C-alpha positions as a printed Julia matrix, in Angstrom:
773×3 Matrix{Float64}:
 124.91  54.52   44.8
 127.49  53.4    42.31
 126.54  54.08   38.69
 125.6   50.87   37.05
 126.71  49.74   33.65
 124.46  50.97   30.87
 121.7   48.61   30.02
 120.54  48.59   26.42
 117.82  45.94   26.26
 115.11  47.15   28.61
 112.17  44.97   29.67
 109.58  45.26   26.9
 107.52  42.0    26.72
 107.37  40.08   23.47
 103.99  40.3    21.67
 101.96  37.15   21.91
  99.36  38.14   19.37
  99.51  40.1    16.09
  99.19  43.85   16.22
  96.38  45.14   14.01
  96.03  48.64   12.47
  96.87  51.88   14.29
  99.16  53.19   11.55
  98.05  56.77   12.07
  98.28  56.7    15.87
 101.71  55.05   15.77
 102.98  57.71   13.42
 101.5   60.48   15.46
 102.86  59.17   18.79
 106.3   58.55   17.33
 106.38  62.03   15.83
 105.43  63.59   19.17
 107.89  61.5    21.07
 110.63  62.89   18.81
 109.78  66.46   19.93
 108.18  66.09   23.36
 109.68  64.47   26.43
 106.28  63.32   27.78
 103.66  61.77   25.53
 100.44  60.45   27.09
  98.12  58.1    25.24
  94.6   58.68   26.46
  91.36  56.83   25.82
  88.59  54.77   27.37
  89.4   51.44   28.93
  89.65  48.64   26.41
  90.54  50.92   23.5
  94.04  49.49   23.2
  96.29  52.11   24.85
  98.69  49.56   26.31
  99.21  47.62   23.1
  99.69  50.84   21.17
 102.21  52.18   23.73
 104.2   48.93   23.56
 104.29  49.0    19.74
 105.35  52.64   19.74
 108.02  51.93   22.32
 109.3   48.93   20.31
 109.4   50.91   17.05
 111.22  53.76   18.84
 113.68  51.58   20.79
 116.62  52.2    18.5
 116.63  55.85   19.53
 117.2   54.91   23.22
 120.63  53.4    23.73
 119.94  52.82   27.46
 116.82  50.89   26.89
 113.02  51.11   26.96
 111.44  50.19   30.25
 107.83  49.2    30.97
 106.4   50.11   34.32
 102.98  48.53   34.95
 100.96  50.5    37.46
  97.49  49.02   36.93
  97.54  46.72   39.96
  98.86  49.32   42.4
  96.31  50.71   44.86
  98.27  53.49   46.63
 100.1   56.54   45.44
 103.06  55.77   47.68
 103.77  52.6    45.71
 104.45  54.36   42.37
 108.12  55.26   42.92
 108.83  51.7    44.14
 107.21  50.22   41.04
 109.48  52.24   38.79
 112.59  51.29   40.84
 111.62  47.63   40.61
 110.95  47.79   36.88
 114.48  49.22   36.34
 115.86  46.38   38.54
 117.33  48.85   40.95
 117.75  48.38   44.7
 116.42  51.01   47.06
 119.11  52.34   49.43
 118.32  52.84   53.11
 120.28  56.02   53.03
 118.6   57.55   49.97
 114.98  58.18   49.02
 113.8   56.09   46.08
 113.27  59.26   44.01
 116.92  60.07   44.41
 117.92  56.48   43.42
 115.9   56.93   40.22
 117.36  60.31   39.45
 120.91  59.21   39.91
 120.33  56.22   37.69
 118.44  57.94   34.89
 120.23  61.3    34.83
 123.14  60.23   32.63
 121.06  57.82   30.47
 119.14  58.1    27.22
 116.11  55.95   28.05
 112.39  55.72   27.57
 110.02  54.91   30.4
 106.57  53.48   29.53
 104.23  54.18   32.47
 101.17  52.03   31.84
  97.73  52.62   33.38
  98.27  55.83   35.29
  94.66  56.98   35.68
  93.97  55.85   39.25
  97.32  57.26   40.48
  97.44  60.3    38.29
  98.64  62.77   40.94
 101.49  60.57   42.14
 102.52  59.73   38.58
 102.37  63.37   37.5
 104.57  64.43   40.44
 107.19  61.7    39.78
 107.15  62.36   36.05
 107.76  66.09   36.38
 110.61  65.44   38.92
 112.33  62.99   36.66
 111.98  65.03   33.47
 113.41  68.09   35.17
 116.31  66.07   36.57
 117.16  63.69   33.66
 117.72  65.61   30.36
 117.89  62.47   28.09
 114.88  60.77   29.57
 111.55  60.52   27.74
 108.31  59.15   29.12
 105.42  57.47   27.28
 102.37  57.15   29.47
  98.9   55.54   29.12
  96.06  56.91   31.07
  92.34  57.52   30.79
  93.12  61.17   31.41
  96.19  63.37   30.81
  98.75  63.77   33.57
  98.37  67.56   33.31
 101.99  68.71   33.66
 103.91  71.23   31.55
 105.25  69.96   28.24
 102.88  67.02   28.0
 101.73  66.03   24.54
  98.61  63.84   24.31
  97.35  61.39   21.72
  93.72  60.41   21.99
  93.41  56.8    21.06
  90.1   56.31   19.24
  88.25  53.0    18.74
  89.28  50.96   15.74
  87.99  52.04   12.4
  84.49  50.74   11.47
  82.62  50.29    8.26
  79.82  52.8     7.77
  76.35  51.68    8.87
  74.46  50.12    6.01
  77.51  50.16    3.74
  77.48  46.83    1.82
  81.27  46.46    1.61
  82.71  43.36    0.0
  84.86  40.89    1.95
  87.95  42.32    0.26
  87.02  45.92    1.05
  86.35  45.09    4.72
  89.98  44.18    5.22
  90.88  47.91    5.41
  88.78  48.38    8.58
  90.83  47.73   11.72
  87.92  46.45   13.81
  86.94  43.81   11.24
  90.57  42.83   10.7
  91.05  42.4    14.46
  87.92  40.28   14.81
  88.92  38.11   11.9
  92.45  37.53   13.2
  91.36  36.75   16.78
  88.5   34.54   15.48
  90.98  32.56   13.39
  93.13  32.08   16.5
  90.13  30.86   18.47
  88.7   28.69   15.69
  91.4   27.68   13.16
  90.11  28.0     9.66
  87.77  30.91   10.38
  87.81  33.66    7.76
  85.51  36.35    6.46
  83.03  35.15    3.91
  80.09  36.59    2.04
  77.87  34.64    4.41
  79.29  35.99    7.68
  80.59  39.48    6.72
  77.37  41.27    7.6
  77.16  39.73   11.07
  80.85  40.44   11.75
  80.46  44.06   10.75
  77.4   44.43   12.96
  79.28  42.88   15.89
  82.07  45.37   15.48
  79.62  48.22   15.2
  77.7   47.09   18.31
  81.0   47.01   20.22
  81.99  50.52   19.07
  85.21  49.26   17.61
  86.69  48.71   21.08
  89.56  46.17   20.78
  88.98  44.56   24.17
  85.3   43.96   23.43
  86.05  42.64   19.95
  88.7   40.27   21.22
  86.33  39.01   23.97
  83.59  38.48   21.34
  85.94  36.63   18.97
  86.86  34.21   21.76
  83.2   33.24   22.06
  83.39  31.62   18.62
  84.71  28.57   20.41
  81.14  27.86   21.61
  78.81  29.76   19.23
  78.38  31.05   15.75
  78.92  34.64   14.58
  75.15  35.08   14.28
  74.58  33.81   17.84
  77.16  36.26   19.2
  75.35  39.1    17.41
  72.0   38.03   18.86
  73.35  37.88   22.4
  75.09  41.24   22.28
  71.84  42.78   23.64
  73.45  41.77   26.98
  77.0   42.39   26.04
  78.32  42.47   29.62
  77.15  38.94   30.33
  78.43  37.63   27.0
  81.86  39.17   27.03
  83.25  37.61   30.18
  86.07  35.33   28.98
  89.33  37.2    28.55
  93.04  36.48   28.77
  94.1   35.05   32.17
  97.3   37.04   32.01
  95.5   40.39   31.74
  94.75  42.51   34.73
  91.4   41.56   36.38
  89.69  44.75   35.21
  90.52  43.87   31.59
  89.29  40.24   31.7
  85.73  41.23   31.07
  84.15  44.27   29.43
  82.02  45.02   32.47
  84.95  45.07   34.86
  86.83  47.32   32.49
  84.04  49.89   32.47
  83.38  49.44   36.22
  87.0   50.44   36.63
  86.43  53.7    34.71
  83.3   54.32   36.74
  85.11  53.92   40.04
  87.76  56.43   38.93
  85.09  59.15   38.5
  84.0   61.58   41.17
  80.37  61.39   42.47
  79.44  64.37   40.25
  81.09  62.74   37.18
  79.26  59.43   37.84
  75.92  61.2    38.25
  76.37  63.17   35.02
  77.59  60.11   33.11
  74.34  58.3    34.01
  72.18  61.27   33.03
  73.98  61.68   29.68
  72.79  58.23   28.75
  69.35  59.77   28.11
  70.71  61.15   24.81
  70.62  59.21   21.56
  73.66  59.89   19.42
  75.51  63.12   20.04
  74.46  66.29   21.92
  75.55  69.85   22.49
  76.38  71.66   25.74
  73.09  73.58   25.95
  71.19  70.23   26.0
  73.37  68.97   28.84
  72.81  72.12   30.85
  69.02  72.08   30.39
  68.4   68.34   30.74
  71.11  66.85   32.92
  72.43  69.59   35.21
  70.34  68.66   38.27
  71.85  70.62   41.19
  74.88  71.65   39.19
  75.28  75.27   38.17
  76.02  75.98   34.44
  79.69  76.67   35.2
  79.95  73.38   37.09
  78.35  71.49   34.22
  81.06  72.66   31.91
  83.72  71.59   34.37
  82.24  68.13   34.8
  81.82  67.68   31.04
  85.46  68.66   30.64
  86.49  66.12   33.27
  84.54  63.34   31.52
  86.31  64.24   28.28
  89.67  64.18   30.05
  88.84  60.78   31.49
  87.84  59.5    28.01
  84.21  58.86   28.93
  82.96  61.57   26.57
  84.12  62.04   23.04
  84.37  65.66   21.8
  83.73  66.29   18.11
  83.68  69.49   16.16
  82.07  70.1    12.8
  80.92  73.22   11.0
  81.8   75.37   13.98
  79.61  73.39   16.44
  81.08  71.32   19.3
  79.22  68.14   20.09
  79.74  65.25   22.56
  78.88  61.63   22.48
  79.19  58.47   24.52
  80.24  55.31   22.96
  77.22  53.04   22.85
  78.88  50.63   25.25
  79.32  53.47   27.81
  75.9   54.84   27.08
  74.32  51.41   27.87
  76.35  51.17   31.06
  75.26  54.72   32.12
  71.68  53.94   31.23
  71.68  50.93   33.55
  73.06  53.11   36.36
  70.43  55.73   35.6
  67.62  53.23   35.68
  68.64  52.33   39.21
  67.62  55.81   40.26
  64.17  57.37   40.53
  64.85  60.11   38.02
  64.92  58.07   34.78
  61.31  58.9    33.69
  61.63  62.56   34.52
  64.86  62.79   32.53
  63.18  61.24   29.5
  60.49  63.91   29.77
  63.03  66.72   30.16
  64.83  65.36   27.14
  61.57  65.36   25.17
  60.74  68.89   26.33
  64.12  70.24   25.34
  63.94  68.85   21.84
  60.32  69.98   21.43
  61.47  73.51   22.28
  64.45  73.12   19.92
  62.15  72.14   17.05
  59.71  74.95   17.77
  62.53  77.49   17.9
  64.01  76.21   14.64
  60.59  76.62   12.93
  60.17  80.17   14.29
  63.66  81.13   12.95
  63.4   79.12    9.75
  62.9   82.17    7.56
  66.12  83.86    8.66
  69.88  83.94    8.18
  70.07  81.22   10.88
  68.31  78.72    8.62
  71.49  76.93    7.48
  72.66  76.58   11.08
  69.27  75.19   12.08
  69.34  72.62    9.31
  72.79  71.55   10.42
  71.67  71.33   14.06
  68.52  69.37   13.32
  70.46  67.07   11.0
  72.85  66.31   13.85
  70.05  65.95   16.37
  67.93  63.45   14.39
  68.61  60.53   16.77
  67.51  62.69   19.73
  64.48  64.05   17.85
  63.44  60.49   16.98
  63.91  59.4    20.61
  61.82  62.33   21.81
  59.05  61.54   19.29
  59.16  57.87   20.33
  58.65  58.97   23.99
  55.63  61.0    22.82
  53.93  57.8    21.75
  53.85  56.39   25.29
  50.55  58.06   26.29
  47.91  60.6    25.05
  49.34  63.23   27.43
  52.8   62.89   25.92
  51.44  62.62   22.31
  50.2   66.23   22.44
  53.78  67.4    22.6
  54.6   65.05   19.73
  51.9   66.65   17.53
  53.5   70.07   18.27
  56.96  68.67   17.43
  55.72  67.19   14.13
  54.18  70.52   13.07
  57.45  72.28   13.97
  59.66  69.72   12.16
  57.69  69.88    8.91
  59.9   72.51    7.23
  62.95  70.43    8.09
  61.47  67.19    6.9
  60.37  68.85    3.71
  63.72  70.42    2.96
  65.63  67.2     3.69
  63.29  64.98    1.69
  62.31  62.99    4.84
  58.73  62.75    3.57
  58.02  59.15    4.44
  59.6   59.4     7.86
  57.75  62.56    8.68
  54.46  61.01    7.55
  55.12  57.92    9.64
  55.61  59.98   12.77
  52.55  62.11   12.14
  50.4   59.08   11.48
  51.5   57.35   14.71
  50.94  60.43   16.8
  47.48  61.08   15.28
  46.58  57.5    16.03
  46.96  58.02   19.74
  43.42  58.55   21.02
  42.71  61.78   22.85
  46.07  63.29   21.96
  46.17  67.05   21.49
  43.65  69.79   21.07
  41.64  70.21   17.87
  43.98  73.01   16.74
  47.08  70.87   17.39
  45.6   67.98   15.52
  44.61  70.21   12.54
  48.2   71.52   12.27
  49.51  67.93   12.32
  46.91  66.91    9.73
  48.05  69.79    7.56
  51.63  68.42    7.72
  50.29  64.96    6.86
  48.49  66.41    3.81
  51.56  68.21    2.54
  53.9   65.27    3.06
  51.43  62.94    1.31
  51.02  65.32   -1.65
  54.8   65.59   -1.99
  54.96  61.85   -2.06
  52.11  61.42   -4.55
  49.78  59.8    -1.97
  46.51  61.29   -3.09
  44.16  59.09   -1.06
  46.03  59.6     2.18
  46.01  63.36    1.54
  42.24  63.42    0.99
  41.54  61.38    4.12
  43.6   63.79    6.23
  41.8   66.81    4.78
  38.4   65.28    5.58
  39.47  64.6     9.16
  40.68  68.16    9.46
  37.33  69.48    8.21
  35.52  67.43   10.83
  37.67  68.86   13.64
  37.42  72.44   12.34
  33.62  72.56   12.9
  34.19  73.39   16.55
  37.28  75.56   16.11
  37.22  79.36   15.85
  40.99  79.72   15.12
  41.3   81.41   11.67
  44.8   79.97   11.04
  43.47  76.42   11.43
  40.83  77.14    8.78
  43.42  78.8     6.54
  45.69  75.77    6.7
  42.75  73.56    5.68
  42.0   75.88    2.77
  45.66  75.74    1.74
  45.54  71.93    1.84
  42.36  71.96   -0.23
  44.17  74.2    -2.74
  46.89  71.59   -3.12
  44.36  68.78   -3.54
  42.56  70.73   -6.27
  45.77  71.72   -8.04
  47.11  68.2    -8.2
  43.7   67.06   -9.4
  43.88  69.54  -12.29
  41.16  71.9   -10.91
  43.2   75.1   -11.17
  40.27  77.49  -10.58
  39.35  75.83   -7.33
  43.0   75.65   -6.36
  43.45  79.39   -6.9
  40.29  80.2    -4.9
  41.47  78.17   -1.94
  45.01  79.51   -2.1
  43.76  83.13   -2.32
  41.55  82.56    0.75
  44.4   80.99    2.75
  46.84  83.76    1.7
  44.43  86.46    2.88
  44.44  85.0     6.37
  48.17  84.27    6.43
  48.8   87.97    5.71
  47.15  88.82    9.06
  49.37  86.36   10.94
  52.86  87.21   12.03
  54.3   84.06   10.56
  56.55  84.28    7.56
  56.43  80.6     6.91
  52.64  80.65    6.45
  52.96  83.67    4.22
  55.56  82.01    2.0
  53.51  78.81    1.82
  50.49  80.74    0.75
  52.41  82.67   -1.92
  54.17  79.52   -3.23
  50.95  77.61   -3.61
  49.24  80.51   -5.44
  52.23  80.97   -7.73
  52.12  77.3    -8.72
  48.34  77.28   -9.22
  48.39  80.37  -11.51
  51.54  79.6   -13.43
  49.75  78.52  -16.58
  46.49  80.48  -16.32
  47.59  83.87  -14.93
  51.34  84.3   -15.45
  51.28  87.87  -14.12
  49.7   86.82  -10.83
  52.2   83.91  -10.55
  55.16  86.25  -11.25
  53.86  88.7    -8.65
  53.78  85.86   -6.04
  57.23  84.68   -7.0
  58.62  88.18   -6.86
  57.19  88.64   -3.32
  58.69  85.31   -2.23
  62.06  86.24   -3.57
  61.95  89.64   -1.82
  60.9   88.12    1.52
  63.47  85.33    1.47
  66.27  87.49    0.3
  65.53  90.15    2.87
  65.65  87.58    5.68
  68.6   85.54    4.43
  66.49  82.48    3.83
  67.65  79.77    1.39
  65.17  76.8     1.12
  62.09  78.61   -0.09
  64.14  81.03   -2.17
  65.49  77.94   -3.96
  62.0   76.63   -4.5
  60.84  80.0    -5.89
  63.86  80.22   -8.19
  63.02  76.75   -9.48
  59.43  77.76  -10.24
  60.57  81.1   -11.76
  63.1   79.22  -13.92
  60.44  76.92  -15.15
  58.2   79.84  -16.07
  61.08  81.49  -17.96
  61.7   78.22  -19.79
  58.06  78.03  -20.84
  58.46  81.47  -22.38
  61.56  80.19  -24.27
  63.86  82.47  -22.3
  66.56  79.8   -21.9
  69.29  82.16  -20.74
  67.08  83.78  -18.06
  65.8   80.35  -16.96
  69.28  78.96  -16.69
  70.46  81.81  -14.53
  67.48  81.41  -12.14
  67.83  77.62  -11.97
  71.56  77.77  -11.26
  70.9   80.16   -8.4
  68.24  77.83   -7.11
  70.52  74.83   -7.45
  73.31  76.59   -5.62
  71.01  77.46   -2.72
  69.6   73.92   -2.69
  73.08  72.54   -2.48
  73.99  74.85    0.37
  71.08  73.54    2.47
  71.17  70.04    0.9
  67.5   70.41   -0.22
  67.31  67.53   -2.65
  63.7   67.98   -3.78
  64.4   71.52   -5.0
  67.73  70.42   -6.43
  66.05  67.61   -8.34
  63.54  70.08   -9.76
  66.27  72.52  -10.85
  68.31  69.82  -12.47
  65.27  68.49  -14.33
  64.44  71.9   -15.84
  68.08  72.46  -16.71
  67.85  69.24  -18.66
  64.94  70.59  -20.68
  66.98  73.67  -21.47
  69.77  71.42  -22.71
  67.3   69.64  -25.0
  66.22  73.01  -26.37
  69.83  73.9   -27.1
  70.45  70.64  -28.9
  72.66  69.02  -26.2
  70.44  66.01  -25.64
  73.27  63.84  -24.19
  73.79  66.32  -21.35
  70.06  66.6   -20.98
  69.7   62.91  -20.42
  72.44  62.98  -17.74
  70.65  65.85  -15.93
  67.31  64.12  -16.04
  68.9   60.93  -14.78
  70.46  62.79  -11.83
  67.1   64.44  -11.11
  65.34  61.07  -11.26
  67.76  59.51   -8.8
  67.32  62.32   -6.32
  63.52  62.28   -6.67
  63.45  58.5    -6.09
  65.42  58.92   -2.89
  63.53  61.87   -1.28
  60.26  62.62   -2.99
  58.66  63.4    -6.28
  59.23  66.9    -7.73
  56.52  66.23  -10.26
  53.95  66.72   -7.48
  55.24  70.21   -6.68
  54.69  71.6   -10.15
  51.6   70.07  -11.85
  52.89  70.16  -15.47
  56.45  68.92  -14.71
  55.69  65.33  -15.59
  54.22  66.29  -18.97
  57.18  68.53  -19.81
  59.57  65.7   -18.74
  57.97  63.23  -21.11
  58.01  65.69  -23.96
  61.66  66.64  -23.47
  62.78  63.0   -22.9
  61.07  62.01  -26.18
  62.78  64.84  -28.04
  66.16  63.83  -26.64
  65.6   60.21  -27.64
  64.84  61.31  -31.21
  68.05  63.35  -31.22
  70.52  60.79  -29.98
  68.68  57.46  -30.08
  67.22  55.27  -27.34
  70.49  53.47  -26.55
  72.58  56.65  -26.1
  69.75  58.29  -24.1
  69.48  55.29  -21.75
  73.24  55.19  -21.23
  73.5   58.92  -20.45
  70.4   58.73  -18.21
  71.92  55.83  -16.31
  75.19  57.72  -15.99
  73.28  60.63  -14.48
  71.47  58.35  -12.06
  74.87  57.26  -10.74
  76.0   60.86  -10.15
  75.6   62.33   -6.69
  74.06  65.78   -6.1
  77.44  67.36   -5.44
  78.92  66.08   -8.72
  75.83  67.02  -10.74
  75.74  70.54   -9.19
  79.46  70.98   -9.76
  79.07  70.06  -13.42
  76.25  72.54  -13.92
  77.77  75.37  -11.87
  81.25  74.91  -13.23
  82.78  74.46   -9.81
  85.23  71.8    -8.71
  83.79  69.15   -6.57
  85.23  68.99   -3.1
  87.23  65.85   -2.55
  88.7   64.18    0.48
  90.99  66.61    2.21
  93.51  63.87    2.98
  93.76  63.05   -0.65
  94.19  66.66   -1.79
  96.89  67.37    0.75
  98.67  64.07    0.37
  99.42  64.55   -3.3
 101.72  67.41   -2.59
 102.69  66.14    0.9
 104.45  63.04   -0.42
 108.12  63.58   -1.11
 109.78  62.37   -4.29
 111.21  59.35   -2.42
 107.82  58.54   -0.85
 106.27  58.65   -4.33
 108.86  56.14   -5.5
 108.15  53.87   -2.55
 104.36  54.23   -3.14
 104.67  53.21   -6.74
 106.74  50.17   -5.76
 104.08  49.24   -3.16
 101.51  49.51   -5.98
 103.68  47.12   -8.0
 103.36  44.55   -5.2
 106.91  44.79   -3.82
 107.65  43.86   -0.2
 109.75  46.22    2.02
 112.74  43.97    1.43
 112.28  44.18   -2.37
 111.76  47.97   -2.16
 114.96  48.31   -0.2
 116.86  46.33   -2.78
 115.42  48.32   -5.67
 116.2   51.72   -4.15
 119.46  50.61   -2.46
 118.29  51.58    1.01
 117.94  49.62    4.22
 114.89  47.52    4.88
 114.23  49.56    8.03
 114.3   52.78    5.92
 111.91  51.26    3.38
 109.57  50.28    6.26
 109.75  53.85    7.64
 108.8   55.28    4.23
 105.73  52.97    3.95
 104.63  53.9     7.48
 104.96  57.63    6.69
 102.96  57.18    3.5
 100.19  55.33    5.35
 100.06  58.06    7.97
 100.02  60.96    5.46
  97.26  59.44    3.42
  95.26  58.26    6.4
  95.35  54.64    5.19
  95.66  51.31    7.0
  96.86  48.93    4.29
  99.23  48.61    1.36
  96.24  47.8    -0.85
  94.88  51.36   -0.24
  98.25  52.85   -1.23
  98.18  50.84   -4.44
  94.62  52.04   -5.31
  95.61  55.64   -4.52
  98.71  55.52   -6.77
  96.65  54.24   -9.66
  94.04  56.97   -9.14
  96.57  59.83   -8.9
  99.35  58.67  -11.2
  98.43  61.29  -13.81
  98.35  64.04  -11.22
 101.86  63.51   -9.97
 103.96  66.67  -10.01
 106.86  66.06   -7.67
């Protein structure tokens, strides 16, 4: 074949619609393309891989003097057609005397070109073979591929394309603030194209955000939804998204068939999976939210061996069905809600749906029970983190328990096991709601199981100042206990009675009940019961028998320290600090309370943290720093309002609060006190704790790194962006080309993790005083 003249233009199509967002992904892909000869964009169907690849290719085109060439493989059905598709895209003619691979090699070997191989997933073996052959033969060739899984050849760099950025659930962002979120910006732009004059308003912003959240930030789904504005309102679209596959069926006629509706797009991904992958995909839909590998192995494995489960999970990650996330040393997986719903429909077509729901419940019941048994241990922090992450699954399991009396018995056991977690996290109302619903199921659980659940109801009610509900639960427990010989059940009731008496001001009766419960708890191999008994007795005797209270506190501290426990150690330090404060030992009290606050922060126990901050406020009053005292009491008040009332934990705390607040008002005046108190209320736990402990609050890592990561020139460009200058104006000011100015802005956006020039401007204002470049 005669060498053809060099072609510089290529065949990239012109964009017909605006390109929204993806600054970070564009920067990452372009950076990799500069150092790797094969870059593959991976992600689930409809996430926008093709559009991103075309934008990256266009932005990189100046680096390829022989052109950028798009090869569309999505409509091919056979591996053998791949080579011919590339030959055709390059406008070459196959020679009868030469294999098409040879034709390609001879044409591309002397050229500096970029091939964009789009939609490789269903032909991955053939594409991988051809790609490796061409890269080995053509030294100046680079390849940018899109696929739902990597090609898996040496030297490949991958960029996982995530869904578009979404506002946080429940975050009441303003119309202006919503513009920074890619999903909302895309919906607004496509909606305006479908219905001229459409724009985000205060009236429709909530519905638009919920639509984007329901659709997982998937560009294809969002574009399909926006088109529906031609025939219905935003609110109607949101209402009909319960059947999203029926609603989102009108796409672009020029798109491949599988991308014209959301259902076809996901069907395409399903067809590309092996039978084992399809089966596991359906079973994984039983989870709510994320999940860990041990849950998959115990609930969803079926006939698969553990080693096979790991392999199939890895395959689903490679094919962009599962998303892998890692935080605090734990690896978790999740399905996008759109894919979970699809898998759930497939699962419901089988006969194993009900049994999987029960296996799911059984696993999370065992998880909760194990967490409770290891609560007083060095594993406590890990268990809190795990249960935090598993809350959607725990709630789903508890909901399943409400379906019949037989299932509700397991729910009562779960509630009893989750009590330490609910208490430490301040989930008092939620915990009480679950316990009440489970207890309302007639015939659910044995008498012992119901007494343990009633004990939890009592404790949660007392922590939430619900005296009547607490008394009703105690009376019901007494009635059940008449036919029960189990001593722990009776001890739990006595402990609950002790709390009722203490909060009613009957300290002698409280002490008697707590002493009786503690005596039984000492015979039981359960450290939680023992600590509960000691803590109750310490609180009840704090003002009448300080020595006995100190003895109990000392034993709690010894037990918790010996076992590496944090939550109850924090509670005990709070109580010990209050006792020291009452004895005017401000220095000793402050040391104890700071320890307690530090531990509370480590496990995010906001009830204990609120109590420690409150007493630290009293110490500040005693030292004459009433302004700081008001801030601390304000922070404590905000925490208590959110998670529970610390005043119910220590009977005299409310009285001391009123006395100290009155003293602070006399010192600085009502207006100054209210201002400082309000300022404290607007301070988060981390900020309040950092101020007390003298530690620097942890900030956004992107922000910390970006301050020193920006070069001097990038700082200049960022400041000009903040001044409102366009790229053209920046170029004129700095005497650089407009292309260079654009490149600087893109690098700044990527480094800071931002998506708009407005964010750059806000960041410059915030960090102007910190600039040291």
